[in-house]
Amino acid sequence: MSASPADFAAARAWPFEEARKVAERVKAKGKPAALFETGYGPSGLPHIGTFGEVARTTWVRRAFERLTGLPSRLIAFSDDMDGLRKVPDNVPQREMLAGFLGRPVTAIPDPFGTHESFGHHNNARLRAFLDQFGFDYEFASSSDYYRSGRFDAALIRMAERHEEVRGVILPTLGPDRRATYSPFLPIHPKTGVVMQVPMEEVRPAEDLLVWKDPETGERFGTRITGGHCKAQWKADWALRWYALGVDYEMSGKDLIDSVRLSGAICRVLGGEPPIGFTYELFLDEEGGKISKSKGNGLTIDEWLHYAPPESLAQFMYNQPQRAKRLFFDVIPRAVDEYVQNLDRLRTAPGPDNPAWHIHGGPSNDPGTPVSFTMLLNLASVINADHPDMLWGFLRRYAPEASGETHPLLARLIEYAVAYYRDRVLPTKKHRAPTEGERAALAALAAALRDRIGDLEALAPEEQAKAIQDLVYDAGRREPFLEPAKDGGRPGVSRAWFNALYQVLLGQAEGPRFGGFVALYGIAATIALIEGALAREATVEHAGSETA
């Protein structure tokens, strides 16, 4: 039986909290449907932030539909009537493009030679990008909307309120810009350039703007409607909200002031700005702001080279109003968090689970019997350069798993090999054990050898737990002892697990070690320990961040 809106009344996931705001707005306005919007600048290529904005908006949209039973639309709006401000670094024929600066990107030849204009080329790449992830949207072109007359009535309205609109923006400008500002940007009838000039006259009743070319002194009369002018971008945003009746739009923290001003202009026009949601921006590994010029971020292509798109969605879902570091090390954690949520979704298919939103509802995907982190560590130990090497261990550990029965596992194995080869192997460095570590490692190898028969008779999960107990027992000695709590057995410090990762795996972090031994094999682990013990002992042992 399909779910009804009442089934989602108690959902507390943030997309449902946002959806309730949209539902209240739609109800108050008596609208039969909701309109969601996302916007893009077409002079650049889609990026990881584009994915995040559309994915997050889609989750709110789905939640609205489930919560209300009403339909909705998502418009992906391209600001392709903007004038080209500078020539991008990553395009051919840069000298040719330099001759078209200031003209709308849909009125500039395509340097790639594949579309009727540079704007059409970039719009096609945007649509291909969104289609790649299966997003449900309607593409909208600013040039098309202006030229087709869809904004004509709103433009006349803005002309009627010209001074009031200027009154919203002028206090935010410096003296020079304040003297020339107009919300209207006429298209020069001779050069095709989008002009930023003061209006000598605004005559809405005559559909006319009067202005002067500052270089030639020539005066022009330009129609307000029909694509002969466009609005400045804050006014353009407001114009779009007013003309289309947008109910919901997200934006980044860097646009807070712009949202406020556009909202004020929308009210001047007689409309109500959409419900907004401000998401935080991404940081680099050191906590600094990500910059394209510095190249200190992580591209979507890089993420998708090492992990599935569902893991990127998981990263985007988590706390969108909190700044998050976006660098390579977050990828394995995001994958495993998604896998854990997918496992929970099969047994408890509720809308407060991030995987429910990522999949658009319940899912019977069998997931994977081993974590991505475990696959990475197995790849590290066996120096995997091909997926078949990992499958060899997995067929013994989880004989029921195959590429056909567990497609996610098959994908993760491919990703694990790539991640190990590019991100782990170059920094992999084993160290020799200290004297204290040698004793604990020898004790662990002896315990595994003594119990190998009964351990191998256990099911994988039970085997992993029993081996983990042996790992703790081997570490209950100096220098790893921690005081007992409440009269119980002494604890084991993180330094013991750091030693396992650094000495045996050659890296700072690692998995729950009992599970790793169950996957890698007890005999193989004993051999791994014996090989480490054969290394010359070091005087000091290196520290590590995590256990």
Coordinates of C-alpha atoms in Angstrom, one line a residue:
M1 CA 0.0 0.0 0.0
S2 CA 1.4 3.4 -0.9
A3 CA 2.2 5.9 1.8
S4 CA -0.3 8.8 2.5
P5 CA 0.6 12.4 3.6
A6 CA -0.4 11.4 7.1
D7 CA 2.5 8.9 7.2
F8 CA 5.0 11.7 7.0
A9 CA 3.5 14.1 9.5
A10 CA 6.0 13.2 12.2
A11 CA 9.1 13.2 10.0
R12 CA 11.8 15.3 11.5
A13 CA 14.5 15.1 8.7
W14 CA 15.5 18.6 7.6
P15 CA 14.0 18.3 4.1
F16 CA 10.6 17.7 5.8
E17 CA 11.1 20.7 8.1
E18 CA 11.7 22.8 5.0
A19 CA 8.8 21.2 3.1
R20 CA 6.4 22.2 5.9
K21 CA 7.3 25.8 5.3
V22 CA 6.6 25.4 1.6
A23 CA 3.3 23.7 2.4
E24 CA 2.2 26.5 4.6
R25 CA 3.0 29.1 1.9
V26 CA 1.2 27.2 -0.9
K27 CA -1.8 26.7 1.3
A28 CA -1.9 30.4 2.3
K29 CA -1.8 31.4 -1.4
G30 CA -4.3 28.8 -2.5
K31 CA -1.9 27.4 -5.1
P32 CA -2.4 23.9 -6.5
A33 CA 1.3 23.2 -6.9
A34 CA 4.7 24.4 -5.7
L35 CA 7.5 25.9 -7.7
F36 CA 11.1 25.2 -6.7
E37 CA 14.1 26.9 -8.4
T38 CA 17.8 26.7 -8.7
G39 CA 20.0 29.1 -10.7
Y40 CA 23.3 28.9 -12.6
G41 CA 25.8 31.2 -14.2
P42 CA 26.4 29.7 -17.6
S43 CA 29.9 31.1 -18.1
G44 CA 31.4 28.3 -16.0
L45 CA 31.1 24.6 -15.8
P46 CA 28.8 22.7 -13.4
H47 CA 30.6 21.8 -10.2
I48 CA 30.3 19.9 -6.9
G49 CA 28.3 22.8 -5.5
T50 CA 25.8 22.6 -8.4
F51 CA 25.2 19.0 -7.5
G52 CA 24.7 19.9 -3.8
E53 CA 22.2 22.6 -4.5
V54 CA 20.0 20.6 -6.9
A55 CA 20.2 17.5 -4.7
R56 CA 19.2 19.3 -1.6
T57 CA 16.4 21.2 -3.4
T58 CA 15.2 17.9 -4.8
W59 CA 15.0 16.3 -1.3
V60 CA 12.8 19.2 -0.1
R61 CA 10.7 19.0 -3.2
R62 CA 10.1 15.2 -2.7
A63 CA 9.3 15.8 1.0
F64 CA 6.7 18.5 0.0
E65 CA 5.0 16.1 -2.4
R66 CA 4.9 13.3 0.2
L67 CA 3.7 15.6 2.9
T68 CA 1.0 17.3 0.9
G69 CA 0.1 15.0 -2.0
L70 CA 0.4 18.1 -4.2
P71 CA 2.5 18.3 -7.4
S72 CA 5.6 20.5 -7.8
R73 CA 8.0 21.6 -10.4
L74 CA 11.8 22.3 -10.3
I75 CA 13.1 25.0 -12.7
A76 CA 16.8 24.9 -13.4
F77 CA 17.3 28.5 -14.5
S78 CA 20.4 29.6 -16.5
D79 CA 21.3 33.2 -16.4
D80 CA 22.5 33.1 -20.0
M81 CA 21.6 36.6 -20.9
D82 CA 24.4 38.0 -18.7
G83 CA 27.3 39.7 -20.5
L84 CA 30.6 37.8 -20.6
R85 CA 32.8 39.6 -18.1
K86 CA 36.1 37.7 -18.7
V87 CA 37.4 34.9 -20.9
P88 CA 37.5 31.6 -19.0
D89 CA 40.9 29.9 -18.8
N90 CA 39.7 26.5 -19.8
V91 CA 38.3 27.2 -23.3
P92 CA 39.7 27.2 -26.8
Q93 CA 39.8 30.3 -29.0
R94 CA 40.3 32.6 -26.1
E95 CA 41.4 35.5 -28.4
M96 CA 38.1 35.1 -30.4
L97 CA 36.1 35.3 -27.2
A98 CA 37.9 38.4 -26.0
G99 CA 36.3 40.2 -28.9
F100 CA 32.8 39.5 -27.5
L101 CA 33.3 40.7 -23.9
G102 CA 30.1 42.3 -22.6
R103 CA 27.8 40.5 -24.9
P104 CA 25.2 38.0 -23.7
V105 CA 26.8 34.5 -23.7
T106 CA 24.0 33.3 -25.9
A107 CA 25.0 35.9 -28.5
I108 CA 28.7 34.8 -28.6
P109 CA 30.1 32.1 -31.0
D110 CA 30.8 28.7 -29.4
P111 CA 34.6 28.3 -29.1
F112 CA 34.1 24.6 -29.1
G113 CA 32.2 24.7 -32.4
T114 CA 29.4 22.3 -31.3
H115 CA 26.5 24.7 -30.6
E116 CA 25.0 27.9 -31.9
S117 CA 26.5 29.9 -29.1
F118 CA 28.8 29.7 -26.1
G119 CA 25.8 30.0 -23.8
H120 CA 24.0 27.1 -25.6
H121 CA 27.2 25.0 -25.3
N122 CA 27.4 25.6 -21.5
N123 CA 23.7 25.1 -21.1
A124 CA 24.0 21.7 -22.8
R125 CA 26.7 20.7 -20.4
L126 CA 24.6 21.8 -17.5
R127 CA 21.7 19.7 -18.7
A128 CA 24.0 16.7 -19.3
F129 CA 25.4 17.1 -15.8
L130 CA 21.9 17.2 -14.2
D131 CA 20.7 14.3 -16.4
Q132 CA 23.8 12.2 -15.3
F133 CA 22.3 12.1 -11.8
G134 CA 18.7 11.5 -12.9
F135 CA 17.4 14.9 -11.5
D136 CA 13.8 15.7 -12.4
Y137 CA 13.8 19.4 -13.6
E138 CA 12.7 21.8 -16.3
F139 CA 15.5 23.7 -17.9
A140 CA 14.9 27.5 -18.3
S141 CA 17.0 30.0 -20.3
S142 CA 17.1 33.6 -19.3
S143 CA 17.6 34.6 -22.9
D144 CA 14.5 32.6 -24.0
Y145 CA 12.4 34.0 -21.2
Y146 CA 13.3 37.6 -21.9
R147 CA 13.0 37.3 -25.7
S148 CA 9.8 35.3 -25.7
G149 CA 8.0 38.0 -23.6
R150 CA 7.6 35.8 -20.5
F151 CA 9.1 38.6 -18.4
D152 CA 7.4 41.5 -20.2
A153 CA 4.7 42.3 -17.7
A154 CA 7.2 42.1 -14.8
L155 CA 9.6 44.4 -16.6
I156 CA 6.9 47.0 -17.1
R157 CA 6.0 46.6 -13.5
M158 CA 9.7 47.2 -12.6
A159 CA 9.7 50.3 -14.8
E160 CA 6.7 51.7 -13.0
R161 CA 8.5 51.1 -9.7
H162 CA 11.9 52.2 -11.0
E163 CA 12.8 54.7 -8.3
E164 CA 11.6 52.5 -5.5
V165 CA 13.7 49.6 -6.8
R166 CA 16.7 52.0 -7.0
G167 CA 15.9 53.0 -3.4
V168 CA 16.5 49.4 -2.3
I169 CA 19.9 49.1 -4.0
L170 CA 21.4 52.7 -3.7
P171 CA 22.3 52.6 0.0
T172 CA 24.5 49.5 -0.7
L173 CA 26.6 51.2 -3.4
G174 CA 29.5 53.6 -3.4
P175 CA 29.1 57.2 -4.6
D176 CA 30.3 56.6 -8.2
R177 CA 28.1 53.5 -8.8
R178 CA 25.2 55.2 -7.0
A179 CA 25.2 57.9 -9.6
T180 CA 24.9 55.5 -12.5
Y181 CA 22.8 52.6 -11.1
S182 CA 19.6 51.4 -12.8
P183 CA 18.0 48.0 -12.4
F184 CA 17.8 48.0 -16.3
L185 CA 20.6 46.9 -18.5
P186 CA 19.8 47.8 -22.2
I187 CA 21.3 45.8 -25.0
H188 CA 23.3 48.2 -27.2
P189 CA 21.6 48.1 -30.6
K190 CA 24.9 48.5 -32.5
T191 CA 27.5 46.5 -30.4
G192 CA 25.2 44.0 -28.7
V193 CA 26.9 44.7 -25.4
V194 CA 24.8 44.5 -22.2
M195 CA 25.2 48.2 -21.0
Q196 CA 25.5 49.3 -17.4
V197 CA 24.5 53.0 -17.8
P198 CA 22.2 55.4 -16.0
M199 CA 18.7 55.8 -17.5
E200 CA 17.9 59.4 -18.6
E201 CA 14.3 58.5 -18.9
V202 CA 12.1 55.4 -18.0
R203 CA 8.8 55.5 -19.7
P204 CA 6.8 52.4 -18.8
A205 CA 3.6 53.6 -20.7
E206 CA 5.7 53.8 -23.9
D207 CA 7.7 50.7 -23.2
L208 CA 10.8 52.8 -23.5
L209 CA 14.2 53.4 -21.8
V210 CA 16.3 56.4 -22.8
W211 CA 20.0 56.3 -22.2
K212 CA 23.3 57.6 -23.6
D213 CA 26.4 55.7 -24.8
P214 CA 29.2 57.0 -22.5
E215 CA 31.8 56.5 -25.2
T216 CA 30.1 58.1 -28.2
G217 CA 27.6 60.3 -26.5
E218 CA 24.9 58.9 -28.7
R219 CA 21.4 58.7 -27.2
F220 CA 19.2 55.6 -27.7
G221 CA 15.7 54.6 -27.0
T222 CA 15.4 50.9 -26.1
R223 CA 12.2 48.9 -25.6
I224 CA 11.8 47.6 -22.1
T225 CA 10.2 44.3 -23.3
G226 CA 11.0 41.7 -25.9
G227 CA 14.6 40.9 -24.8
H228 CA 15.9 44.4 -25.7
C229 CA 17.1 44.8 -22.1
K230 CA 17.6 42.7 -19.0
A231 CA 17.7 43.4 -15.3
Q232 CA 20.7 43.8 -13.0
W233 CA 21.3 40.5 -11.3
K234 CA 19.8 41.3 -7.9
A235 CA 16.8 42.9 -9.6
D236 CA 16.8 40.0 -12.1
W237 CA 16.5 37.5 -9.3
A238 CA 13.6 39.5 -7.8
L239 CA 12.0 39.8 -11.3
R240 CA 12.2 36.1 -11.8
W241 CA 10.6 35.3 -8.3
Y242 CA 7.8 37.8 -9.0
A243 CA 7.1 36.8 -12.6
L244 CA 7.2 33.0 -12.0
G245 CA 5.8 32.8 -8.5
V246 CA 8.8 30.9 -7.1
D247 CA 8.0 29.3 -3.8
Y248 CA 11.4 28.0 -2.7
E249 CA 15.1 28.6 -3.6
M250 CA 18.3 27.8 -1.8
S251 CA 21.5 29.8 -1.9
G252 CA 24.9 29.9 -0.3
K253 CA 26.0 31.8 2.7
D254 CA 27.9 34.2 0.5
L255 CA 24.6 35.4 -1.0
I256 CA 22.8 36.4 2.2
D257 CA 22.9 40.1 1.4
S258 CA 21.8 39.5 -2.2
V259 CA 18.8 37.4 -1.0
R260 CA 17.8 40.2 1.3
L261 CA 18.0 42.9 -1.4
S262 CA 16.3 40.7 -4.0
G263 CA 13.5 39.9 -1.5
A264 CA 13.0 43.6 -0.9
I265 CA 12.8 44.3 -4.6
C266 CA 10.3 41.5 -5.1
R267 CA 8.1 43.1 -2.4
V268 CA 8.4 46.5 -4.2
L269 CA 7.1 44.8 -7.3
G270 CA 4.1 43.5 -5.3
G271 CA 5.3 39.9 -4.9
E272 CA 6.4 37.7 -2.0
P273 CA 9.9 36.4 -2.2
P274 CA 10.3 32.6 -1.9
I275 CA 11.1 30.7 1.2
G276 CA 14.9 30.6 1.4
F277 CA 17.4 28.2 2.8
T278 CA 21.0 29.3 3.4
Y279 CA 23.6 26.5 3.1
E280 CA 27.1 26.8 4.3
L281 CA 30.1 26.8 2.0
F282 CA 32.8 24.2 1.8
L283 CA 36.3 24.5 3.4
D284 CA 39.6 22.9 2.4
E285 CA 41.6 20.4 4.5
E286 CA 43.0 23.2 6.6
G287 CA 39.7 24.9 7.2
G288 CA 40.3 27.7 4.7
K289 CA 37.8 28.9 2.0
I290 CA 37.9 26.9 -1.2
S291 CA 39.2 28.8 -4.2
K292 CA 39.1 27.7 -7.8
S293 CA 42.3 29.7 -8.5
K294 CA 44.1 28.0 -5.7
G295 CA 42.8 24.6 -6.6
N296 CA 42.4 23.7 -3.0
G297 CA 39.1 22.0 -3.3
L298 CA 37.8 18.7 -4.5
T299 CA 36.0 18.5 -7.9
I300 CA 33.0 16.4 -8.6
D301 CA 35.0 14.3 -11.1
E302 CA 37.6 13.6 -8.5
W303 CA 34.9 12.4 -6.0
L304 CA 33.1 10.2 -8.6
H305 CA 36.4 8.7 -9.6
Y306 CA 36.8 7.2 -6.1
A307 CA 33.3 6.7 -4.8
P308 CA 29.7 6.4 -6.0
P309 CA 27.4 9.4 -6.4
E310 CA 25.2 8.2 -3.5
S311 CA 28.2 8.9 -1.1
L312 CA 28.4 12.4 -2.4
A313 CA 24.7 12.8 -1.8
Q314 CA 25.3 11.5 1.7
F315 CA 28.0 14.2 2.2
M316 CA 25.6 16.9 0.9
Y317 CA 22.7 15.7 3.1
N318 CA 24.5 16.0 6.4
Q319 CA 24.1 19.3 8.2
P320 CA 23.8 21.6 5.1
Q321 CA 23.9 24.7 7.3
R322 CA 27.2 23.7 8.8
A323 CA 30.6 24.4 7.1
K324 CA 32.2 21.1 6.1
R325 CA 35.7 20.3 5.0
L326 CA 35.8 19.0 1.5
F327 CA 39.0 17.0 0.7
F328 CA 39.9 13.4 -0.2
D329 CA 39.9 12.0 3.3
V330 CA 36.2 12.6 3.7
I331 CA 35.3 10.3 0.8
P332 CA 35.7 6.9 2.6
R333 CA 33.8 8.1 5.7
A334 CA 30.9 9.4 3.5
V335 CA 30.8 6.0 1.6
D336 CA 30.6 4.0 4.8
E337 CA 28.0 6.4 6.3
Y338 CA 25.8 5.9 3.2
V339 CA 26.3 2.1 3.4
Q340 CA 25.3 2.1 7.1
N341 CA 22.2 4.2 6.3
L342 CA 21.3 1.9 3.4
D343 CA 21.5 -1.1 5.7
R344 CA 19.2 0.6 8.2
L345 CA 16.8 1.6 5.4
R346 CA 16.1 -2.1 4.6
T347 CA 14.9 -2.9 8.1
A348 CA 13.4 0.5 9.0
P349 CA 12.3 2.3 5.9
G350 CA 11.6 5.7 7.5
P351 CA 12.0 9.2 6.1
D352 CA 14.3 10.3 8.8
N353 CA 17.0 8.1 7.3
P354 CA 19.3 10.1 4.8
A355 CA 19.3 7.0 2.5
W356 CA 15.5 7.4 2.2
H357 CA 16.0 10.8 0.6
I358 CA 19.0 9.7 -1.5
H359 CA 16.9 6.9 -3.0
G360 CA 13.6 8.8 -3.0
G361 CA 12.0 6.3 -0.6
P362 CA 12.5 2.8 0.7
S363 CA 15.1 0.6 -1.0
N364 CA 15.8 -3.2 -1.1
D365 CA 19.4 -2.7 -2.2
P366 CA 21.4 -5.5 -0.4
G367 CA 24.3 -3.0 0.1
T368 CA 27.7 -4.6 0.9
P369 CA 28.8 -7.2 3.5
V370 CA 32.0 -5.2 4.1
S371 CA 32.7 -1.5 4.5
F372 CA 34.5 0.7 2.1
T373 CA 37.2 1.3 4.7
M374 CA 37.7 -2.4 5.1
L375 CA 38.1 -2.8 1.3
L376 CA 40.6 0.0 1.3
N377 CA 42.7 -1.6 4.0
L378 CA 42.5 -5.0 2.3
A379 CA 43.7 -3.3 -0.9
S380 CA 46.5 -1.7 1.0
V381 CA 47.8 -4.9 2.6
I382 CA 47.7 -7.0 -0.6
N383 CA 48.8 -4.1 -2.8
A384 CA 45.7 -4.6 -5.0
D385 CA 46.1 -3.4 -8.5
H386 CA 43.0 -5.2 -9.9
P387 CA 39.5 -5.9 -8.5
D388 CA 40.0 -9.6 -8.8
M389 CA 42.5 -9.6 -6.0
L390 CA 39.9 -8.2 -3.6
W391 CA 37.2 -10.6 -4.9
G392 CA 39.5 -13.5 -4.1
F393 CA 39.3 -12.7 -0.4
L394 CA 35.6 -11.7 -0.4
R395 CA 34.5 -15.1 -1.9
R396 CA 35.9 -16.8 1.1
Y397 CA 34.6 -14.3 3.6
A398 CA 31.1 -13.7 2.0
P399 CA 30.6 -16.6 -0.5
E400 CA 27.0 -15.4 -1.2
A401 CA 28.2 -12.1 -2.6
S402 CA 28.8 -11.5 -6.3
G403 CA 28.7 -8.6 -8.7
E404 CA 25.2 -9.8 -9.7
T405 CA 23.7 -10.1 -6.2
H406 CA 25.6 -7.1 -4.7
P407 CA 26.1 -4.5 -7.4
L408 CA 27.1 -1.8 -4.9
L409 CA 29.9 -4.1 -3.5
A410 CA 31.2 -4.6 -7.1
R411 CA 31.3 -0.8 -7.6
L412 CA 33.0 -0.2 -4.3
I413 CA 35.7 -2.8 -5.1
E414 CA 36.5 -0.8 -8.3
Y415 CA 36.6 2.4 -6.4
A416 CA 38.7 0.9 -3.6
V417 CA 41.4 -0.2 -6.1
A418 CA 41.5 3.3 -7.7
Y419 CA 41.6 5.1 -4.3
Y420 CA 44.3 2.8 -3.0
R421 CA 46.4 3.3 -6.2
D422 CA 46.1 7.0 -6.3
R423 CA 45.6 8.2 -2.7
V424 CA 47.0 5.5 -0.4
L425 CA 50.0 3.9 -2.1
P426 CA 52.0 7.1 -2.6
T427 CA 51.9 7.9 1.1
K428 CA 52.0 4.3 2.4
K429 CA 54.9 3.8 4.8
H430 CA 55.4 0.9 7.3
R431 CA 57.4 1.4 10.4
A432 CA 59.1 -1.1 12.6
P433 CA 57.6 -1.8 16.0
T434 CA 58.9 -0.6 19.3
E435 CA 59.9 -3.2 22.0
G436 CA 56.5 -2.7 23.8
E437 CA 54.7 -3.2 20.5
R438 CA 56.7 -6.2 19.5
A439 CA 55.6 -8.0 22.7
A440 CA 51.9 -7.2 22.1
L441 CA 52.1 -8.2 18.4
A442 CA 53.8 -11.5 19.3
A443 CA 51.0 -12.2 21.8
L444 CA 48.4 -11.5 19.2
A445 CA 50.0 -13.8 16.7
A446 CA 50.3 -16.6 19.3
A447 CA 46.6 -16.2 20.3
L448 CA 45.4 -16.3 16.7
R449 CA 47.6 -19.4 16.0
D450 CA 46.3 -21.2 19.1
R451 CA 42.6 -20.6 18.2
I452 CA 42.7 -20.7 14.4
G453 CA 40.7 -23.9 14.2
D454 CA 37.7 -22.8 16.3
L455 CA 37.8 -19.2 15.0
E456 CA 37.6 -20.4 11.4
A457 CA 34.5 -22.5 12.3
L458 CA 32.6 -19.3 13.3
A459 CA 30.3 -17.2 11.0
P460 CA 32.1 -14.0 9.8
E461 CA 30.4 -11.7 12.2
E462 CA 31.0 -13.9 15.2
Q463 CA 34.6 -14.6 14.1
A464 CA 35.2 -10.8 13.8
K465 CA 34.0 -10.3 17.3
A466 CA 36.0 -13.1 18.8
I467 CA 39.2 -11.9 17.1
Q468 CA 38.5 -8.4 18.3
D469 CA 38.5 -9.7 21.9
L470 CA 41.9 -11.3 21.2
V471 CA 43.1 -8.0 19.9
Y472 CA 42.1 -6.3 23.1
D473 CA 43.6 -9.0 25.2
A474 CA 47.0 -8.8 23.4
G475 CA 47.0 -5.0 24.1
R476 CA 46.4 -5.3 27.8
R477 CA 50.0 -4.8 28.7
E478 CA 52.4 -1.9 29.1
P479 CA 52.6 0.6 27.5
F480 CA 49.0 0.3 26.4
L481 CA 47.2 -0.3 29.7
E482 CA 44.5 2.1 30.8
P483 CA 43.0 2.2 34.3
A484 CA 40.0 -0.1 34.9
K485 CA 36.6 1.5 35.1
D486 CA 34.3 0.5 38.0
G487 CA 36.5 -2.3 39.1
G488 CA 36.5 -4.1 35.7
R489 CA 39.3 -5.2 33.4
P490 CA 41.9 -2.7 32.5
G491 CA 41.3 -0.8 29.2
V492 CA 43.5 -0.5 26.1
S493 CA 44.8 2.8 24.9
R494 CA 44.4 4.1 21.3
A495 CA 48.2 3.8 20.9
W496 CA 47.8 0.0 20.6
F497 CA 45.5 0.4 17.6
N498 CA 47.7 3.1 16.1
A499 CA 50.5 0.6 16.3
L500 CA 48.5 -2.0 14.4
Y501 CA 47.7 0.4 11.6
Q502 CA 51.1 1.9 11.3
V503 CA 53.2 -1.3 11.7
L504 CA 50.9 -3.7 9.9
L505 CA 49.0 -1.6 7.3
G506 CA 51.5 1.2 6.8
Q507 CA 49.0 4.0 7.4
A508 CA 47.7 6.2 10.2
E509 CA 44.1 5.0 10.2
G510 CA 42.4 1.6 9.9
P511 CA 39.3 -0.5 10.4
R512 CA 38.0 -2.4 13.4
F513 CA 40.8 -4.9 13.4
G514 CA 38.8 -8.0 14.2
G515 CA 36.7 -7.5 11.1
F516 CA 39.8 -6.9 9.0
V517 CA 41.4 -10.2 10.2
A518 CA 38.2 -12.1 9.5
L519 CA 38.3 -10.7 5.9
Y520 CA 42.0 -11.0 5.3
G521 CA 42.3 -14.4 6.8
I522 CA 43.8 -15.6 10.2
A523 CA 46.8 -17.4 8.7
A524 CA 47.5 -14.4 6.4
T525 CA 47.3 -12.1 9.4
I526 CA 49.7 -14.2 11.4
A527 CA 52.2 -14.1 8.5
L528 CA 51.6 -10.3 8.3
I529 CA 52.5 -9.9 12.0
E530 CA 55.6 -12.1 11.7
G531 CA 56.8 -10.1 8.8
A532 CA 56.4 -6.9 10.8
L533 CA 58.3 -8.5 13.8
A534 CA 61.2 -9.2 11.5
R535 CA 61.8 -5.5 11.0
E536 CA 64.3 -3.8 13.2
A537 CA 62.7 -2.3 16.2
T538 CA 62.5 1.5 16.4
V539 CA 63.3 3.5 19.5
E540 CA 60.2 5.6 19.2
H541 CA 56.8 5.0 17.7
A542 CA 55.0 7.5 15.5
G543 CA 51.8 9.1 16.7
S544 CA 48.5 9.0 14.9
E545 CA 45.3 10.9 14.8
T546 CA 42.7 8.2 15.2
A547 CA 42.2 4.6 16.2

